[in-house]
Amino acid sequence: MKIDPHVHCRDGKQSYKETIAHVFAVADAQGVQKIFDMPNTDPPITTEEHIKERLKLVPEERLGDYFVWIGITADENQIKEAVKCWSNYKNVIGLKMFAGKSVGDLTVLEKNDQKKVYKTLADLGYKGAIAVHCEKESLLKGELWDPKNPMTHSKSRPKRAEIKSVKDQIELAKKTGFSGTLHICHVSCSESVELVDLARKEISVTCGATPHHVMWDQKMQKRPDGLLYKMNPPLRDKKSVEKLREYLKQGKIDWIETDHAPHQVGEKLFPPYMSGYPSLCLYKDFVENFLPGIGVSTELIEKMTYGNIARVFEDKLK
Ligand SMILES: [Zn+2]
């Protein structure tokens, strides 16, 4: 059994990019049984009504394999509704907060608003997971991005924006008495892993890594098709990637999440130069060849593709 806890199935208005049914076809080919879908769709998934509509798009025979993260906003009533959905719908796996703007408008950018989210969840006694996209908006340098030189994308979203946001989330979770699991999505550098590892003593916290951040470095963006390798957070320099691999080998990364995020090729090579890569397509080769190739044990691969995920989401998956 393998689970991919981070895919963007799109569907609905964005069916031209990807659909839930097609993601299941890709997952089957890649040896993945269950998927956790992300809510930054159009419209975003933030209410019970959205959840009902979403579940109608799932092929009936796969309803036991489909789970969705419900999006979080800074609105207290919305947070309460999201937690209710998590309690009432088995398919709602947890909450997702975009602490930095990536793709779509579903964001909670201000630290004060993020604090409100953790505080509200603490007051509600929420024991589930909140998955967070960490890139601190005020440290992003959008002006450095030049599509003629795609590698500038990595400079425009520097490591420190991710690291500072990870720090913020851990600090806020601790301060507010948040009693669920804080999950840091797609860590792109070793510093984020170190922060998570240190915080494990005090709070329930996990982190995930994508195949693309572990396999590739930022030079991929120098290829003639470099714009295809634009994703958030971006690919990093070779040294950072090597360190990330080292931590992965040491079991400091809880799970592999693909952040499968397809767009039409034209939307990536031409304006608006969308961010995202269809990384579920890399999964089988990544876990069967790449990871053993860099010396990751079979036992650890089992944990990162299933065991650690099953432990955190035990109640939903049984
Ligand atoms: Zn994502």
mmCIF file of C-alpha atoms and ligand atoms in Angstrom:
data_model
loop_
_atom_site.group_PDB
_atom_site.id
_atom_site.type_symbol
_atom_site.label_atom_id
_atom_site.label_comp_id
_atom_site.label_asym_id
_atom_site.label_seq_id
_atom_site.Cartn_x
_atom_site.Cartn_y
_atom_site.Cartn_z
ATOM 1 C CA MET A 1 0.000 0.000 0.000
ATOM 2 C CA LYS A 2 1.243 3.450 -0.911
ATOM 3 C CA ILE A 3 -0.355 6.839 -0.223
ATOM 4 C CA ASP A 4 0.322 10.192 -1.849
ATOM 5 C CA PRO A 5 -0.807 12.771 0.738
ATOM 6 C CA HIS A 6 -0.400 15.818 -1.543
ATOM 7 C CA VAL A 7 -1.904 15.994 -5.037
ATOM 8 C CA HIS A 8 -3.727 18.754 -6.887
ATOM 9 C CA CYS A 9 -6.529 16.991 -8.742
ATOM 10 C CA ARG A 10 -7.996 20.271 -10.096
ATOM 11 C CA ASP A 11 -11.165 19.058 -11.909
ATOM 12 C CA GLY A 12 -14.339 21.173 -12.279
ATOM 13 C CA LYS A 13 -13.504 24.412 -14.087
ATOM 14 C CA GLN A 14 -9.895 23.265 -14.248
ATOM 15 C CA SER A 15 -10.609 19.885 -15.842
ATOM 16 C CA TYR A 16 -8.462 20.891 -18.823
ATOM 17 C CA LYS A 17 -5.457 20.716 -16.477
ATOM 18 C CA GLU A 18 -6.263 17.564 -14.504
ATOM 19 C CA THR A 19 -9.190 15.553 -13.089
ATOM 20 C CA ILE A 20 -9.683 13.294 -10.084
ATOM 21 C CA ALA A 21 -10.375 10.315 -12.364
ATOM 22 C CA HIS A 22 -7.164 10.922 -14.315
ATOM 23 C CA VAL A 23 -5.081 11.284 -11.145
ATOM 24 C CA PHE A 24 -6.348 7.836 -10.104
ATOM 25 C CA ALA A 25 -5.246 6.460 -13.496
ATOM 26 C CA VAL A 26 -1.783 7.966 -12.979
ATOM 27 C CA ALA A 27 -1.720 6.724 -9.364
ATOM 28 C CA ASP A 28 -2.565 3.178 -10.512
ATOM 29 C CA ALA A 29 0.297 3.249 -13.009
ATOM 30 C CA GLN A 30 2.663 4.576 -10.319
ATOM 31 C CA GLY A 31 1.715 2.018 -7.661
ATOM 32 C CA VAL A 32 -0.169 4.491 -5.417
ATOM 33 C CA GLN A 33 -3.522 3.407 -3.949
ATOM 34 C CA LYS A 34 -4.761 6.408 -1.974
ATOM 35 C CA ILE A 35 -4.509 10.134 -2.608
ATOM 36 C CA PHE A 36 -5.071 13.286 -0.534
ATOM 37 C CA ASP A 37 -6.337 16.134 -2.757
ATOM 38 C CA MET A 38 -5.517 19.828 -2.193
ATOM 39 C CA PRO A 39 -8.232 22.524 -1.944
ATOM 40 C CA ASN A 40 -6.794 25.448 -3.981
ATOM 41 C CA THR A 41 -9.168 24.663 -6.807
ATOM 42 C CA ASP A 42 -11.472 27.101 -8.624
ATOM 43 C CA PRO A 43 -13.555 27.753 -6.562
ATOM 44 C CA PRO A 44 -11.468 26.746 -3.532
ATOM 45 C CA ILE A 45 -12.776 24.000 -1.237
ATOM 46 C CA THR A 46 -13.598 25.717 2.056
ATOM 47 C CA THR A 47 -17.216 24.836 2.960
ATOM 48 C CA GLU A 48 -19.418 21.800 3.512
ATOM 49 C CA GLU A 49 -21.176 22.611 0.237
ATOM 50 C CA HIS A 50 -17.826 22.512 -1.599
ATOM 51 C CA ILE A 51 -16.998 19.151 0.004
ATOM 52 C CA LYS A 52 -20.322 17.691 -1.145
ATOM 53 C CA GLU A 53 -19.736 18.969 -4.691
ATOM 54 C CA ARG A 54 -16.171 17.688 -4.670
ATOM 55 C CA LEU A 55 -17.135 14.178 -3.587
ATOM 56 C CA LYS A 56 -19.581 13.979 -6.499
ATOM 57 C CA LEU A 57 -16.604 14.223 -8.892
ATOM 58 C CA VAL A 58 -14.907 11.152 -7.411
ATOM 59 C CA PRO A 59 -15.397 7.880 -9.333
ATOM 60 C CA GLU A 60 -17.675 5.902 -7.000
ATOM 61 C CA GLU A 61 -15.435 2.848 -6.802
ATOM 62 C CA ARG A 62 -12.562 5.075 -5.582
ATOM 63 C CA LEU A 63 -14.404 6.872 -2.751
ATOM 64 C CA GLY A 64 -12.524 4.720 -0.252
ATOM 65 C CA ASP A 65 -9.202 5.887 -1.734
ATOM 66 C CA TYR A 66 -9.978 9.576 -2.108
ATOM 67 C CA PHE A 67 -9.343 12.105 0.644
ATOM 68 C CA VAL A 68 -9.378 15.894 0.515
ATOM 69 C CA TRP A 69 -7.754 18.637 2.582
ATOM 70 C CA ILE A 70 -10.249 21.421 3.311
ATOM 71 C CA GLY A 71 -8.877 24.949 2.847
ATOM 72 C CA ILE A 72 -8.515 27.370 5.747
ATOM 73 C CA THR A 73 -9.104 31.130 5.669
ATOM 74 C CA ALA A 74 -8.695 33.812 8.345
ATOM 75 C CA ASP A 75 -12.457 33.768 9.017
ATOM 76 C CA GLU A 76 -13.256 32.171 12.359
ATOM 77 C CA ASN A 77 -16.656 30.853 11.263
ATOM 78 C CA GLN A 78 -15.101 29.270 8.194
ATOM 79 C CA ILE A 79 -12.468 27.561 10.371
ATOM 80 C CA LYS A 80 -15.259 26.176 12.561
ATOM 81 C CA GLU A 81 -17.131 24.882 9.512
ATOM 82 C CA ALA A 82 -13.929 23.255 8.190
ATOM 83 C CA VAL A 83 -13.339 21.453 11.495
ATOM 84 C CA LYS A 84 -16.958 20.278 11.470
ATOM 85 C CA CYS A 85 -16.425 18.844 7.977
ATOM 86 C CA TRP A 86 -13.314 17.070 9.222
ATOM 87 C CA SER A 87 -15.377 15.540 12.050
ATOM 88 C CA ASN A 88 -18.350 14.586 9.901
ATOM 89 C CA TYR A 89 -16.811 13.444 6.604
ATOM 90 C CA LYS A 90 -14.425 10.524 6.533
ATOM 91 C CA ASN A 91 -13.043 11.785 3.212
ATOM 92 C CA VAL A 92 -11.961 15.120 4.729
ATOM 93 C CA ILE A 93 -8.444 14.228 5.817
ATOM 94 C CA GLY A 94 -7.369 17.508 7.448
ATOM 95 C CA LEU A 95 -6.956 21.255 6.983
ATOM 96 C CA LYS A 96 -4.724 23.077 4.526
ATOM 97 C CA MET A 97 -3.361 26.571 5.030
ATOM 98 C CA PHE A 98 -1.415 28.496 2.410
ATOM 99 C CA ALA A 99 0.826 30.699 4.563
ATOM 100 C CA GLY A 100 2.309 32.056 1.320
ATOM 101 C CA LYS A 101 0.680 32.723 -2.022
ATOM 102 C CA SER A 102 1.343 29.949 -4.510
ATOM 103 C CA VAL A 103 -1.346 28.972 -7.022
ATOM 104 C CA GLY A 104 -4.866 30.333 -6.397
ATOM 105 C CA ASP A 105 -6.182 32.873 -3.911
ATOM 106 C CA LEU A 106 -6.699 30.633 -0.903
ATOM 107 C CA THR A 107 -4.229 32.216 1.539
ATOM 108 C CA VAL A 108 -3.663 33.267 5.149
ATOM 109 C CA LEU A 109 -0.664 35.534 4.672
ATOM 110 C CA GLU A 110 -0.475 37.695 7.811
ATOM 111 C CA LYS A 111 1.150 36.212 10.891
ATOM 112 C CA ASN A 112 -1.632 37.623 13.080
ATOM 113 C CA ASP A 113 -4.242 35.835 10.994
ATOM 114 C CA GLN A 114 -2.199 32.623 11.115
ATOM 115 C CA LYS A 115 -2.151 32.973 14.905
ATOM 116 C CA LYS A 116 -5.936 33.293 14.871
ATOM 117 C CA VAL A 117 -6.144 30.030 12.927
ATOM 118 C CA TYR A 118 -4.045 28.069 15.451
ATOM 119 C CA LYS A 119 -5.833 29.715 18.392
ATOM 120 C CA THR A 120 -9.264 28.870 16.992
ATOM 121 C CA LEU A 121 -8.175 25.278 16.370
ATOM 122 C CA ALA A 122 -6.732 25.049 19.895
ATOM 123 C CA ASP A 123 -9.995 26.366 21.393
ATOM 124 C CA LEU A 124 -11.986 23.843 19.367
ATOM 125 C CA GLY A 125 -9.729 21.061 20.637
ATOM 126 C CA TYR A 126 -8.944 20.055 17.036
ATOM 127 C CA LYS A 127 -6.775 16.931 17.049
ATOM 128 C CA GLY A 128 -6.355 16.443 13.303
ATOM 129 C CA ALA A 129 -3.628 17.692 10.987
ATOM 130 C CA ILE A 130 -3.081 21.101 9.461
ATOM 131 C CA ALA A 131 -0.844 21.014 6.399
ATOM 132 C CA VAL A 132 0.889 24.304 5.706
ATOM 133 C CA HIS A 133 2.493 25.728 2.570
ATOM 134 C CA CYS A 134 5.350 27.709 4.098
ATOM 135 C CA GLU A 135 6.767 30.651 2.163
ATOM 136 C CA LYS A 136 6.613 33.973 3.988
ATOM 137 C CA GLU A 137 5.028 36.474 1.637
ATOM 138 C CA SER A 138 7.003 39.527 2.863
ATOM 139 C CA LEU A 139 10.311 37.779 2.053
ATOM 140 C CA LEU A 140 9.407 36.841 -1.528
ATOM 141 C CA LYS A 141 11.057 38.929 -4.227
ATOM 142 C CA GLY A 142 8.699 38.772 -7.163
ATOM 143 C CA GLU A 143 10.605 41.550 -8.934
ATOM 144 C CA LEU A 144 13.575 39.202 -9.505
ATOM 145 C CA TRP A 145 11.538 36.816 -11.674
ATOM 146 C CA ASP A 146 12.459 37.017 -15.364
ATOM 147 C CA PRO A 147 10.831 34.412 -17.629
ATOM 148 C CA LYS A 148 13.730 34.752 -20.091
ATOM 149 C CA ASN A 149 15.975 33.363 -17.347
ATOM 150 C CA PRO A 150 13.811 30.778 -15.525
ATOM 151 C CA MET A 151 16.416 30.177 -12.805
ATOM 152 C CA THR A 152 15.512 33.606 -11.400
ATOM 153 C CA HIS A 153 12.409 31.880 -10.025
ATOM 154 C CA SER A 154 14.584 30.215 -7.377
ATOM 155 C CA LYS A 155 16.015 33.621 -6.406
ATOM 156 C CA SER A 156 12.597 35.243 -6.303
ATOM 157 C CA ARG A 157 11.386 32.709 -3.710
ATOM 158 C CA PRO A 158 14.486 32.361 -1.502
ATOM 159 C CA LYS A 159 15.079 29.659 1.101
ATOM 160 C CA ARG A 160 14.798 32.178 3.916
ATOM 161 C CA ALA A 161 11.148 32.844 3.020
ATOM 162 C CA GLU A 162 10.415 29.157 3.618
ATOM 163 C CA ILE A 163 12.589 28.883 6.731
ATOM 164 C CA LYS A 164 11.033 31.960 8.367
ATOM 165 C CA SER A 165 7.529 30.715 7.644
ATOM 166 C CA VAL A 166 8.315 27.269 9.106
ATOM 167 C CA LYS A 167 9.635 29.067 12.209
ATOM 168 C CA ASP A 168 6.429 31.133 12.423
ATOM 169 C CA GLN A 169 4.148 28.093 12.193
ATOM 170 C CA ILE A 170 6.036 26.178 14.887
ATOM 171 C CA GLU A 171 6.101 29.222 17.157
ATOM 172 C CA LEU A 172 2.358 29.852 16.714
ATOM 173 C CA ALA A 173 1.396 26.213 17.187
ATOM 174 C CA LYS A 174 3.344 26.141 20.467
ATOM 175 C CA LYS A 175 2.135 29.532 21.719
ATOM 176 C CA THR A 176 -1.562 28.886 21.126
ATOM 177 C CA GLY A 177 -1.576 25.370 22.563
ATOM 178 C CA PHE A 178 -2.560 23.841 19.202
ATOM 179 C CA SER A 179 -3.039 20.138 19.942
ATOM 180 C CA GLY A 180 -3.278 18.624 16.464
ATOM 181 C CA THR A 181 -0.449 17.736 14.093
ATOM 182 C CA LEU A 182 1.340 20.520 12.253
ATOM 183 C CA HIS A 183 2.491 19.260 8.862
ATOM 184 C CA ILE A 184 5.056 21.283 6.933
ATOM 185 C CA CYS A 185 4.473 20.586 3.245
ATOM 186 C CA HIS A 186 7.187 20.055 0.627
ATOM 187 C CA VAL A 187 10.326 21.129 2.511
ATOM 188 C CA SER A 188 12.899 22.315 -0.009
ATOM 189 C CA CYS A 189 15.909 22.827 2.256
ATOM 190 C CA SER A 190 17.653 21.226 5.227
ATOM 191 C CA GLU A 191 17.050 24.204 7.536
ATOM 192 C CA SER A 192 13.284 23.530 7.454
ATOM 193 C CA VAL A 193 13.898 19.895 8.412
ATOM 194 C CA GLU A 194 16.124 20.972 11.305
ATOM 195 C CA LEU A 195 13.406 23.272 12.671
ATOM 196 C CA VAL A 196 10.818 20.487 12.466
ATOM 197 C CA ASP A 197 13.148 17.988 14.067
ATOM 198 C CA LEU A 198 13.853 20.290 16.999
ATOM 199 C CA ALA A 199 10.139 21.020 17.519
ATOM 200 C CA ARG A 200 9.222 17.317 17.687
ATOM 201 C CA LYS A 201 10.080 17.354 21.402
ATOM 202 C CA GLU A 202 7.318 19.865 22.109
ATOM 203 C CA ILE A 203 4.559 19.466 19.535
ATOM 204 C CA SER A 204 3.241 16.906 17.086
ATOM 205 C CA VAL A 205 4.911 18.023 13.853
ATOM 206 C CA THR A 206 5.778 16.304 10.573
ATOM 207 C CA CYS A 207 7.301 17.278 7.246
ATOM 208 C CA GLY A 208 7.137 15.943 3.710
ATOM 209 C CA ALA A 209 9.464 16.072 0.695
ATOM 210 C CA THR A 210 8.641 15.860 -3.001
ATOM 211 C CA PRO A 211 10.443 13.750 -5.611
ATOM 212 C CA HIS A 212 11.365 16.922 -7.530
ATOM 213 C CA HIS A 213 13.049 18.682 -4.590
ATOM 214 C CA VAL A 214 15.043 15.536 -3.803
ATOM 215 C CA MET A 215 15.990 14.518 -7.365
ATOM 216 C CA TRP A 216 16.663 17.859 -9.045
ATOM 217 C CA ASP A 217 18.453 21.122 -8.385
ATOM 218 C CA GLN A 218 17.766 24.615 -9.682
ATOM 219 C CA LYS A 219 19.957 24.116 -12.776
ATOM 220 C CA MET A 220 17.082 22.184 -14.345
ATOM 221 C CA GLN A 221 15.668 25.625 -15.069
ATOM 222 C CA LYS A 222 18.631 26.310 -17.367
ATOM 223 C CA ARG A 223 17.458 23.668 -19.826
ATOM 224 C CA PRO A 224 15.721 24.815 -23.016
ATOM 225 C CA ASP A 225 12.451 23.691 -21.387
ATOM 226 C CA GLY A 226 13.504 25.249 -18.060
ATOM 227 C CA LEU A 227 10.148 26.940 -17.501
ATOM 228 C CA LEU A 228 8.587 23.513 -16.956
ATOM 229 C CA TYR A 229 10.658 23.191 -13.763
ATOM 230 C CA LYS A 230 9.059 26.234 -12.121
ATOM 231 C CA MET A 231 7.323 25.207 -8.902
ATOM 232 C CA ASN A 232 6.673 26.587 -5.405
ATOM 233 C CA PRO A 233 8.774 26.302 -3.356
ATOM 234 C CA PRO A 234 11.369 26.351 -6.142
ATOM 235 C CA LEU A 235 14.216 23.950 -6.834
ATOM 236 C CA ARG A 236 17.328 24.769 -4.775
ATOM 237 C CA ASP A 237 21.090 24.721 -5.309
ATOM 238 C CA LYS A 238 22.982 21.438 -5.471
ATOM 239 C CA LYS A 239 24.427 21.674 -1.946
ATOM 240 C CA SER A 240 20.971 22.174 -0.426
ATOM 241 C CA VAL A 241 19.620 19.201 -2.349
ATOM 242 C CA GLU A 242 22.465 16.988 -1.104
ATOM 243 C CA LYS A 243 21.771 17.978 2.490
ATOM 244 C CA LEU A 244 18.069 17.332 2.052
ATOM 245 C CA ARG A 245 18.900 13.831 0.737
ATOM 246 C CA GLU A 246 21.102 13.243 3.763
ATOM 247 C CA TYR A 247 18.247 14.082 6.156
ATOM 248 C CA LEU A 248 15.880 11.945 4.135
ATOM 249 C CA LYS A 249 18.270 8.985 4.510
ATOM 250 C CA GLN A 250 18.375 9.623 8.259
ATOM 251 C CA GLY A 251 14.601 9.303 8.483
ATOM 252 C CA LYS A 252 14.071 12.960 9.406
ATOM 253 C CA ILE A 253 11.465 13.432 6.697
ATOM 254 C CA ASP A 254 8.150 11.812 7.557
ATOM 255 C CA TRP A 255 6.796 11.165 4.116
ATOM 256 C CA ILE A 256 7.021 11.530 0.369
ATOM 257 C CA GLU A 257 4.329 13.799 -1.059
ATOM 258 C CA THR A 258 4.413 14.504 -4.780
ATOM 259 C CA ASP A 259 2.670 17.909 -4.880
ATOM 260 C CA HIS A 260 1.398 16.637 -8.264
ATOM 261 C CA ALA A 261 0.341 19.935 -9.889
ATOM 262 C CA PRO A 262 -0.340 19.714 -13.624
ATOM 263 C CA HIS A 263 -0.980 22.671 -15.907
ATOM 264 C CA GLN A 264 -1.254 22.903 -19.678
ATOM 265 C CA VAL A 265 2.244 23.162 -21.155
ATOM 266 C CA GLY A 266 1.290 26.463 -22.796
ATOM 267 C CA GLU A 267 0.385 27.965 -19.409
ATOM 268 C CA LYS A 268 3.884 27.131 -18.200
ATOM 269 C CA LEU A 269 5.922 28.149 -21.244
ATOM 270 C CA PHE A 270 3.949 31.357 -21.838
ATOM 271 C CA PRO A 271 2.184 33.824 -19.528
ATOM 272 C CA PRO A 272 1.060 33.341 -16.818
ATOM 273 C CA TYR A 273 4.058 30.921 -16.481
ATOM 274 C CA MET A 274 2.212 28.738 -13.972
ATOM 275 C CA SER A 275 4.101 27.034 -11.132
ATOM 276 C CA GLY A 276 3.711 23.292 -10.576
ATOM 277 C CA TYR A 277 4.982 19.958 -11.895
ATOM 278 C CA PRO A 278 3.041 16.686 -12.434
ATOM 279 C CA SER A 279 5.297 14.821 -10.020
ATOM 280 C CA LEU A 280 3.034 11.835 -9.375
ATOM 281 C CA CYS A 281 4.384 10.713 -12.774
ATOM 282 C CA LEU A 282 7.851 10.448 -11.142
ATOM 283 C CA TYR A 283 6.690 8.369 -8.160
ATOM 284 C CA LYS A 284 7.403 4.766 -9.149
ATOM 285 C CA ASP A 285 10.877 5.501 -10.480
ATOM 286 C CA PHE A 286 11.590 7.684 -7.441
ATOM 287 C CA VAL A 287 10.694 5.115 -4.794
ATOM 288 C CA GLU A 288 11.841 1.997 -6.680
ATOM 289 C CA ASN A 289 15.071 3.286 -8.189
ATOM 290 C CA PHE A 290 16.150 6.715 -7.043
ATOM 291 C CA LEU A 291 15.735 6.274 -3.274
ATOM 292 C CA PRO A 292 17.433 2.845 -3.095
ATOM 293 C CA GLY A 293 20.092 4.311 -5.413
ATOM 294 C CA ILE A 294 21.064 6.974 -2.868
ATOM 295 C CA GLY A 295 21.070 4.403 -0.072
ATOM 296 C CA VAL A 296 17.623 4.741 1.520
ATOM 297 C CA SER A 297 16.632 1.468 3.208
ATOM 298 C CA THR A 298 13.568 -0.534 2.149
ATOM 299 C CA GLU A 299 12.205 -0.175 5.654
ATOM 300 C CA LEU A 300 12.441 3.613 5.546
ATOM 301 C CA ILE A 301 10.866 3.757 2.084
ATOM 302 C CA GLU A 302 7.923 1.757 3.448
ATOM 303 C CA LYS A 303 7.526 4.265 6.288
ATOM 304 C CA MET A 304 7.743 7.319 4.012
ATOM 305 C CA THR A 305 5.272 5.970 1.468
ATOM 306 C CA TYR A 306 2.819 4.416 3.939
ATOM 307 C CA GLY A 307 3.681 3.693 7.585
ATOM 308 C CA ASN A 308 4.240 7.241 8.854
ATOM 309 C CA ILE A 309 1.203 8.525 6.945
ATOM 310 C CA ALA A 310 -1.033 5.732 8.231
ATOM 311 C CA ARG A 311 0.049 6.555 11.789
ATOM 312 C CA VAL A 312 -0.918 10.247 11.602
ATOM 313 C CA PHE A 313 -4.215 9.621 9.776
ATOM 314 C CA GLU A 314 -5.050 6.350 11.524
ATOM 315 C CA ASP A 315 -8.679 7.240 12.292
ATOM 316 C CA LYS A 316 -9.474 8.238 8.718
ATOM 317 C CA LEU A 317 -7.706 5.371 6.992
ATOM 318 C CA LYS A 318 -8.992 2.423 9.019
HETATM 319 ZN ZN ZN B 1 0.766 21.719 -3.374
#
